[in-house]
């Protein structure tokens, strides 16, 4: 099953349409896992919070770059976080 099947397709479309509700829903869905990853990388809660904000700004600005043929939305977001 790919991630578009669980509502990610609607979320990325909302981001592409610059719908702030879509960003809020995307944040609700993925912020916990991404924050955990960032905290494991940085070992610093404050830095992780800052990076999490930066990540979702980047997702907001780069939504049109997401290609579901290359993987799921969650995988794309985590890849951005790791980079």
mmCIF file of N, CA, C and O in Angstrom:
data_model
loop_
_atom_site.group_PDB
_atom_site.id
_atom_site.type_symbol
_atom_site.label_atom_id
_atom_site.label_comp_id
_atom_site.label_asym_id
_atom_site.label_seq_id
_atom_site.Cartn_x
_atom_site.Cartn_y
_atom_site.Cartn_z
ATOM 1 N N UNK A 1 0.842 -1.177 0.000
ATOM 2 C CA UNK A 1 0.000 0.000 0.000
ATOM 3 C C UNK A 1 0.886 1.238 0.000
ATOM 4 O O UNK A 1 1.795 1.345 0.781
ATOM 5 N N UNK A 2 0.620 2.187 -0.881
ATOM 6 C CA UNK A 2 1.420 3.405 -0.838
ATOM 7 C C UNK A 2 0.719 4.453 0.000
ATOM 8 O O UNK A 2 -0.444 4.346 0.330
ATOM 9 N N UNK A 3 1.456 5.498 0.349
ATOM 10 C CA UNK A 3 0.943 6.463 1.312
ATOM 11 C C UNK A 3 -0.192 7.315 0.756
ATOM 12 O O UNK A 3 -0.953 7.893 1.517
ATOM 13 N N UNK A 4 -0.333 7.389 -0.556
ATOM 14 C CA UNK A 4 -1.421 8.176 -1.117
ATOM 15 C C UNK A 4 -2.756 7.559 -0.726
ATOM 16 O O UNK A 4 -3.746 8.235 -0.545
ATOM 17 N N UNK A 5 -2.771 6.241 -0.516
ATOM 18 C CA UNK A 5 -3.996 5.555 -0.142
ATOM 19 C C UNK A 5 -4.524 5.998 1.218
ATOM 20 O O UNK A 5 -5.691 5.824 1.511
ATOM 21 N N UNK A 6 -3.697 6.550 2.090
ATOM 22 C CA UNK A 6 -4.163 6.928 3.429
ATOM 23 C C UNK A 6 -4.458 8.426 3.537
ATOM 24 O O UNK A 6 -4.459 8.967 4.631
ATOM 25 N N UNK A 7 -4.729 9.092 2.443
ATOM 26 C CA UNK A 7 -5.094 10.500 2.482
ATOM 27 C C UNK A 7 -3.961 11.453 2.157
ATOM 28 O O UNK A 7 -4.179 12.662 2.106
ATOM 29 N N UNK A 8 -2.768 10.938 1.945
ATOM 30 C CA UNK A 8 -1.638 11.817 1.636
ATOM 31 C C UNK A 8 -1.825 12.533 0.308
ATOM 32 O O UNK A 8 -1.342 13.646 0.138
ATOM 33 N N UNK A 9 -2.519 11.913 -0.623
ATOM 34 C CA UNK A 9 -2.754 12.560 -1.914
ATOM 35 C C UNK A 9 -3.516 13.864 -1.750
ATOM 36 O O UNK A 9 -3.179 14.884 -2.352
ATOM 37 N N UNK A 10 -4.536 13.852 -0.907
ATOM 38 C CA UNK A 10 -5.315 15.057 -0.649
ATOM 39 C C UNK A 10 -4.468 16.102 0.073
ATOM 40 O O UNK A 10 -4.585 17.303 -0.196
ATOM 41 N N UNK A 11 -3.604 15.644 0.967
ATOM 42 C CA UNK A 11 -2.741 16.583 1.700
ATOM 43 C C UNK A 11 -1.767 17.286 0.771
ATOM 44 O O UNK A 11 -1.597 18.505 0.848
ATOM 45 N N UNK A 12 -1.115 16.541 -0.103
ATOM 46 C CA UNK A 12 -0.144 17.178 -0.988
ATOM 47 C C UNK A 12 -0.842 18.100 -1.982
ATOM 48 O O UNK A 12 -0.321 19.158 -2.329
ATOM 49 N N UNK A 13 -2.042 17.724 -2.398
ATOM 50 C CA UNK A 13 -2.790 18.620 -3.284
ATOM 51 C C UNK A 13 -3.132 19.923 -2.574
ATOM 52 O O UNK A 13 -3.053 21.001 -3.150
ATOM 53 N N UNK A 14 -3.503 19.835 -1.304
ATOM 54 C CA UNK A 14 -3.798 21.045 -0.527
ATOM 55 C C UNK A 14 -2.559 21.928 -0.408
ATOM 56 O O UNK A 14 -2.646 23.151 -0.506
ATOM 57 N N UNK A 15 -1.398 21.301 -0.210
ATOM 58 C CA UNK A 15 -0.145 22.055 -0.132
ATOM 59 C C UNK A 15 0.133 22.730 -1.472
ATOM 60 O O UNK A 15 0.491 23.905 -1.526
ATOM 61 N N UNK A 16 -0.040 21.996 -2.536
ATOM 62 C CA UNK A 16 0.205 22.558 -3.870
ATOM 63 C C UNK A 16 -0.730 23.723 -4.169
ATOM 64 O O UNK A 16 -0.366 24.648 -4.889
ATOM 65 N N UNK A 17 -1.943 23.674 -3.607
ATOM 66 C CA UNK A 17 -2.916 24.743 -3.796
ATOM 67 C C UNK A 17 -2.747 25.862 -2.771
ATOM 68 O O UNK A 17 -3.538 26.802 -2.748
ATOM 69 N N UNK A 18 -1.712 25.732 -1.903
ATOM 70 C CA UNK A 18 -1.389 26.731 -0.884
ATOM 71 C C UNK A 18 -2.520 26.889 0.136
ATOM 72 O O UNK A 18 -2.812 27.973 0.621
ATOM 73 N N UNK A 19 -3.135 25.769 0.490
ATOM 74 C CA UNK A 19 -4.212 25.741 1.461
ATOM 75 C C UNK A 19 -3.621 25.543 2.860
ATOM 76 O O UNK A 19 -3.082 24.480 3.155
ATOM 77 N N UNK A 20 -3.712 26.546 3.736
ATOM 78 C CA UNK A 20 -3.123 26.426 5.066
ATOM 79 C C UNK A 20 -3.714 25.283 5.894
ATOM 80 O O UNK A 20 -3.035 24.716 6.743
ATOM 81 N N UNK A 21 -4.969 24.929 5.643
ATOM 82 C CA UNK A 21 -5.561 23.792 6.354
ATOM 83 C C UNK A 21 -4.854 22.491 5.980
ATOM 84 O O UNK A 21 -4.717 21.593 6.808
ATOM 85 N N UNK A 22 -4.411 22.401 4.745
ATOM 86 C CA UNK A 22 -3.652 21.235 4.312
ATOM 87 C C UNK A 22 -2.323 21.145 5.041
ATOM 88 O O UNK A 22 -1.894 20.067 5.449
ATOM 89 N N UNK A 23 -1.673 22.286 5.207
ATOM 90 C CA UNK A 23 -0.406 22.308 5.938
ATOM 91 C C UNK A 23 -0.629 21.906 7.392
ATOM 92 O O UNK A 23 0.149 21.129 7.949
ATOM 93 N N UNK A 24 -1.696 22.391 7.992
ATOM 94 C CA UNK A 24 -2.002 22.043 9.381
ATOM 95 C C UNK A 24 -2.246 20.540 9.518
ATOM 96 O O UNK A 24 -1.745 19.895 10.453
ATOM 97 N N UNK A 25 -2.986 19.967 8.578
ATOM 98 C CA UNK A 25 -3.259 18.526 8.610
ATOM 99 C C UNK A 25 -1.976 17.726 8.388
ATOM 100 O O UNK A 25 -1.749 16.699 9.043
ATOM 101 N N UNK A 26 -1.139 18.191 7.484
ATOM 102 C CA UNK A 26 0.136 17.533 7.228
ATOM 103 C C UNK A 26 1.018 17.581 8.469
ATOM 104 O O UNK A 26 1.631 16.576 8.846
ATOM 105 N N UNK A 27 1.042 18.728 9.124
ATOM 106 C CA UNK A 27 1.803 18.887 10.364
ATOM 107 C C UNK A 27 1.270 17.931 11.429
ATOM 108 O O UNK A 27 2.052 17.242 12.096
ATOM 109 N N UNK A 28 -0.031 17.867 11.576
ATOM 110 C CA UNK A 28 -0.623 16.958 12.564
ATOM 111 C C UNK A 28 -0.243 15.505 12.296
ATOM 112 O O UNK A 28 0.017 14.744 13.219
ATOM 113 N N UNK A 29 -0.189 15.147 11.038
ATOM 114 C CA UNK A 29 0.096 13.759 10.674
ATOM 115 C C UNK A 29 1.570 13.398 10.861
ATOM 116 O O UNK A 29 1.885 12.290 11.293
ATOM 117 N N UNK A 30 2.483 14.305 10.511
ATOM 118 C CA UNK A 30 3.896 13.932 10.443
ATOM 119 C C UNK A 30 4.823 14.609 11.448
ATOM 120 O O UNK A 30 5.983 14.208 11.563
ATOM 121 N N UNK A 31 4.365 15.599 12.169
ATOM 122 C CA UNK A 31 5.287 16.337 13.046
ATOM 123 C C UNK A 31 5.869 15.466 14.158
ATOM 124 O O UNK A 31 7.042 15.627 14.508
ATOM 125 N N UNK A 32 5.095 14.559 14.688
ATOM 126 C CA UNK A 32 5.599 13.717 15.774
ATOM 127 C C UNK A 32 6.762 12.854 15.356
ATOM 128 O O UNK A 32 7.810 12.830 16.023
ATOM 129 N N UNK A 33 6.622 12.171 14.250
ATOM 130 C CA UNK A 33 7.694 11.281 13.786
ATOM 131 C C UNK A 33 8.915 12.084 13.362
ATOM 132 O O UNK A 33 10.052 11.698 13.634
ATOM 133 N N UNK A 34 8.679 13.222 12.708
ATOM 134 C CA UNK A 34 9.800 14.043 12.253
ATOM 135 C C UNK A 34 10.523 14.653 13.456
ATOM 136 O O UNK A 34 11.761 14.685 13.496
ATOM 137 N N UNK A 35 9.766 15.125 14.443
ATOM 138 C CA UNK A 35 10.399 15.694 15.623
ATOM 139 C C UNK A 35 11.254 14.639 16.327
ATOM 140 O O UNK A 35 12.378 14.931 16.751
ATOM 141 N N UNK A 36 10.752 13.421 16.428
ATOM 142 C CA UNK A 36 11.536 12.342 17.046
ATOM 143 C C UNK A 36 12.842 12.106 16.307
ATOM 144 O O UNK A 36 13.897 11.930 16.924
ATOM 145 N N UNK A 37 12.768 12.099 14.986
ATOM 146 C CA UNK A 37 13.973 11.923 14.177
ATOM 147 C C UNK A 37 14.957 13.066 14.411
ATOM 148 O O UNK A 37 16.151 12.838 14.642
ATOM 149 N N UNK A 38 14.463 14.283 14.372
ATOM 150 C CA UNK A 38 15.337 15.442 14.561
ATOM 151 C C UNK A 38 15.962 15.447 15.951
ATOM 152 O O UNK A 38 17.137 15.784 16.109
ATOM 153 N N UNK A 39 15.205 15.048 16.944
ATOM 154 C CA UNK A 39 15.728 14.993 18.301
ATOM 155 C C UNK A 39 16.820 13.934 18.431
ATOM 156 O O UNK A 39 17.839 14.160 19.087
ATOM 157 N N UNK A 40 16.648 12.802 17.758
ATOM 158 C CA UNK A 40 17.696 11.771 17.756
ATOM 159 C C UNK A 40 18.959 12.260 17.063
ATOM 160 O O UNK A 40 20.070 11.908 17.452
ATOM 161 N N UNK A 41 18.801 13.078 16.044
ATOM 162 C CA UNK A 41 19.954 13.591 15.311
ATOM 163 C C UNK A 41 20.671 14.682 16.100
ATOM 164 O O UNK A 41 21.898 14.682 16.199
ATOM 165 N N UNK A 42 19.900 15.623 16.658
ATOM 166 C CA UNK A 42 20.516 16.798 17.280
ATOM 167 C C UNK A 42 20.773 16.657 18.779
ATOM 168 O O UNK A 42 21.633 17.349 19.309
ATOM 169 N N UNK A 43 19.993 15.818 19.434
ATOM 170 C CA UNK A 43 20.048 15.695 20.901
ATOM 171 C C UNK A 43 19.760 17.033 21.578
ATOM 172 O O UNK A 43 20.233 17.296 22.687
ATOM 173 N N UNK A 44 19.010 17.888 20.914
ATOM 174 C CA UNK A 44 18.713 19.224 21.422
ATOM 175 C C UNK A 44 17.264 19.563 21.086
ATOM 176 O O UNK A 44 16.912 19.729 19.917
ATOM 177 N N UNK A 45 16.430 19.667 22.114
ATOM 178 C CA UNK A 45 15.003 19.893 21.918
ATOM 179 C C UNK A 45 14.733 21.216 21.187
ATOM 180 O O UNK A 45 13.931 21.267 20.254
ATOM 181 N N UNK A 46 15.385 22.284 21.603
ATOM 182 C CA UNK A 46 15.168 23.589 20.996
ATOM 183 C C UNK A 46 15.576 23.594 19.522
ATOM 184 O O UNK A 46 14.848 24.102 18.664
ATOM 185 N N UNK A 47 16.715 23.026 19.236
ATOM 186 C CA UNK A 47 17.172 22.947 17.838
ATOM 187 C C UNK A 47 16.208 22.100 17.012
ATOM 188 O O UNK A 47 15.902 22.440 15.861
ATOM 189 N N UNK A 48 15.722 21.016 17.592
ATOM 190 C CA UNK A 48 14.778 20.139 16.887
ATOM 191 C C UNK A 48 13.476 20.868 16.580
ATOM 192 O O UNK A 48 12.904 20.706 15.496
ATOM 193 N N UNK A 49 12.999 21.662 17.531
ATOM 194 C CA UNK A 49 11.783 22.452 17.299
ATOM 195 C C UNK A 49 11.990 23.454 16.165
ATOM 196 O O UNK A 49 11.116 23.609 15.309
ATOM 197 N N UNK A 50 13.138 24.113 16.157
ATOM 198 C CA UNK A 50 13.451 25.062 15.081
ATOM 199 C C UNK A 50 13.529 24.356 13.731
ATOM 200 O O UNK A 50 12.996 24.848 12.725
ATOM 201 N N UNK A 51 14.201 23.224 13.708
ATOM 202 C CA UNK A 51 14.333 22.468 12.465
ATOM 203 C C UNK A 51 12.989 21.955 11.973
ATOM 204 O O UNK A 51 12.743 21.909 10.759
ATOM 205 N N UNK A 52 12.110 21.583 12.891
ATOM 206 C CA UNK A 52 10.782 21.118 12.514
ATOM 207 C C UNK A 52 10.004 22.232 11.813
ATOM 208 O O UNK A 52 9.389 21.995 10.767
ATOM 209 N N UNK A 53 10.083 23.431 12.358
ATOM 210 C CA UNK A 53 9.429 24.569 11.706
ATOM 211 C C UNK A 53 10.009 24.820 10.320
ATOM 212 O O UNK A 53 9.271 25.022 9.354
ATOM 213 N N UNK A 54 11.319 24.780 10.230
ATOM 214 C CA UNK A 54 11.987 24.990 8.937
ATOM 215 C C UNK A 54 11.560 23.919 7.922
ATOM 216 O O UNK A 54 11.357 24.217 6.755
ATOM 217 N N UNK A 55 11.458 22.692 8.400
ATOM 218 C CA UNK A 55 11.074 21.598 7.518
ATOM 219 C C UNK A 55 9.695 21.843 6.921
ATOM 220 O O UNK A 55 9.516 21.697 5.708
ATOM 221 N N UNK A 56 8.725 22.219 7.743
ATOM 222 C CA UNK A 56 7.376 22.400 7.210
ATOM 223 C C UNK A 56 7.271 23.645 6.336
ATOM 224 O O UNK A 56 6.460 23.669 5.407
ATOM 225 N N UNK A 57 8.101 24.624 6.561
ATOM 226 C CA UNK A 57 8.171 25.754 5.633
ATOM 227 C C UNK A 57 8.709 25.271 4.285
ATOM 228 O O UNK A 57 8.201 25.631 3.225
ATOM 229 N N UNK A 58 9.722 24.429 4.347
ATOM 230 C CA UNK A 58 10.294 23.883 3.116
ATOM 231 C C UNK A 58 9.272 23.026 2.372
ATOM 232 O O UNK A 58 9.141 23.122 1.145
ATOM 233 N N UNK A 59 8.536 22.199 3.093
ATOM 234 C CA UNK A 59 7.490 21.374 2.463
ATOM 235 C C UNK A 59 6.446 22.289 1.814
ATOM 236 O O UNK A 59 6.016 22.046 0.682
ATOM 237 N N UNK A 60 6.051 23.332 2.519
ATOM 238 C CA UNK A 60 5.075 24.291 1.986
ATOM 239 C C UNK A 60 5.575 24.893 0.677
ATOM 240 O O UNK A 60 4.839 25.007 -0.294
ATOM 241 N N UNK A 61 6.854 25.260 0.647
ATOM 242 C CA UNK A 61 7.425 25.916 -0.535
ATOM 243 C C UNK A 61 7.789 24.950 -1.654
ATOM 244 O O UNK A 61 7.909 25.373 -2.803
ATOM 245 N N UNK A 62 7.980 23.676 -1.329
ATOM 246 C CA UNK A 62 8.434 22.710 -2.334
ATOM 247 C C UNK A 62 7.394 21.641 -2.654
ATOM 248 O O UNK A 62 7.715 20.620 -3.254
ATOM 249 N N UNK A 63 6.157 21.870 -2.285
ATOM 250 C CA UNK A 63 5.106 20.875 -2.496
ATOM 251 C C UNK A 63 4.974 20.399 -3.923
ATOM 252 O O UNK A 63 4.679 19.235 -4.176
ATOM 253 N N UNK A 64 5.226 21.277 -4.857
ATOM 254 C CA UNK A 64 5.108 20.894 -6.275
ATOM 255 C C UNK A 64 6.203 19.916 -6.710
ATOM 256 O O UNK A 64 6.078 19.264 -7.729
ATOM 257 N N UNK A 65 7.255 19.821 -5.927
ATOM 258 C CA UNK A 65 8.357 18.910 -6.258
ATOM 259 C C UNK A 65 8.064 17.461 -5.871
ATOM 260 O O UNK A 65 8.752 16.560 -6.331
ATOM 261 N N UNK A 66 7.076 17.256 -5.006
ATOM 262 C CA UNK A 66 6.778 15.900 -4.573
ATOM 263 C C UNK A 66 6.282 15.069 -5.745
ATOM 264 O O UNK A 66 5.384 15.470 -6.477
ATOM 265 N N UNK A 67 6.876 13.884 -5.914
ATOM 266 C CA UNK A 67 6.491 12.959 -6.973
ATOM 267 C C UNK A 67 6.106 11.629 -6.338
ATOM 268 O O UNK A 67 6.974 10.891 -5.857
ATOM 269 N N UNK A 68 4.810 11.302 -6.315
ATOM 270 C CA UNK A 68 4.384 10.063 -5.661
ATOM 271 C C UNK A 68 4.952 8.807 -6.310
ATOM 272 O O UNK A 68 4.992 7.754 -5.682
ATOM 273 N N UNK A 69 5.438 8.910 -7.534
ATOM 274 C CA UNK A 69 6.045 7.757 -8.200
ATOM 275 C C UNK A 69 7.390 7.390 -7.576
ATOM 276 O O UNK A 69 7.868 6.289 -7.731
ATOM 277 N N UNK A 70 7.982 8.351 -6.860
ATOM 278 C CA UNK A 70 9.296 8.120 -6.263
ATOM 279 C C UNK A 70 9.211 7.670 -4.808
ATOM 280 O O UNK A 70 10.223 7.378 -4.188
ATOM 281 N N UNK A 71 8.000 7.649 -4.240
ATOM 282 C CA UNK A 71 7.827 7.209 -2.861
ATOM 283 C C UNK A 71 6.693 7.951 -2.194
ATOM 284 O O UNK A 71 6.094 8.858 -2.767
ATOM 285 N N UNK A 72 6.415 7.574 -0.976
ATOM 286 C CA UNK A 72 5.317 8.161 -0.230
ATOM 287 C C UNK A 72 5.643 9.539 0.313
ATOM 288 O O UNK A 72 6.805 9.937 0.423
ATOM 289 N N UNK A 73 4.605 10.246 0.676
ATOM 290 C CA UNK A 73 4.754 11.593 1.208
ATOM 291 C C UNK A 73 5.552 11.586 2.507
ATOM 292 O O UNK A 73 6.429 12.416 2.707
ATOM 293 N N UNK A 74 5.273 10.653 3.385
ATOM 294 C CA UNK A 74 6.017 10.559 4.642
ATOM 295 C C UNK A 74 7.498 10.322 4.411
ATOM 296 O O UNK A 74 8.341 10.918 5.085
ATOM 297 N N UNK A 75 7.811 9.488 3.459
ATOM 298 C CA UNK A 75 9.212 9.204 3.129
ATOM 299 C C UNK A 75 9.886 10.471 2.609
ATOM 300 O O UNK A 75 11.026 10.771 2.977
ATOM 301 N N UNK A 76 9.188 11.227 1.783
ATOM 302 C CA UNK A 76 9.729 12.478 1.244
ATOM 303 C C UNK A 76 9.997 13.466 2.372
ATOM 304 O O UNK A 76 11.062 14.095 2.425
ATOM 305 N N UNK A 77 9.065 13.593 3.288
ATOM 306 C CA UNK A 77 9.218 14.526 4.403
ATOM 307 C C UNK A 77 10.384 14.106 5.289
ATOM 308 O O UNK A 77 11.199 14.944 5.679
ATOM 309 N N UNK A 78 10.490 12.829 5.587
ATOM 310 C CA UNK A 78 11.609 12.350 6.422
ATOM 311 C C UNK A 78 12.942 12.559 5.701
ATOM 312 O O UNK A 78 13.943 12.931 6.317
ATOM 313 N N UNK A 79 12.961 12.357 4.386
ATOM 314 C CA UNK A 79 14.194 12.585 3.628
ATOM 315 C C UNK A 79 14.619 14.057 3.701
ATOM 316 O O UNK A 79 15.807 14.354 3.856
ATOM 317 N N UNK A 80 13.662 14.969 3.632
ATOM 318 C CA UNK A 80 13.977 16.390 3.768
ATOM 319 C C UNK A 80 14.550 16.639 5.164
ATOM 320 O O UNK A 80 15.540 17.340 5.319
ATOM 321 N N UNK A 81 13.939 16.043 6.159
ATOM 322 C CA UNK A 81 14.405 16.229 7.549
ATOM 323 C C UNK A 81 15.830 15.716 7.719
ATOM 324 O O UNK A 81 16.655 16.355 8.382
ATOM 325 N N UNK A 82 16.132 14.588 7.132
ATOM 326 C CA UNK A 82 17.466 14.002 7.292
ATOM 327 C C UNK A 82 18.522 14.798 6.564
ATOM 328 O O UNK A 82 19.691 14.779 6.933
ATOM 329 N N UNK A 83 18.122 15.516 5.531
ATOM 330 C CA UNK A 83 19.084 16.322 4.782
ATOM 331 C C UNK A 83 19.204 17.690 5.393
ATOM 332 O O UNK A 83 20.038 18.467 5.110
#
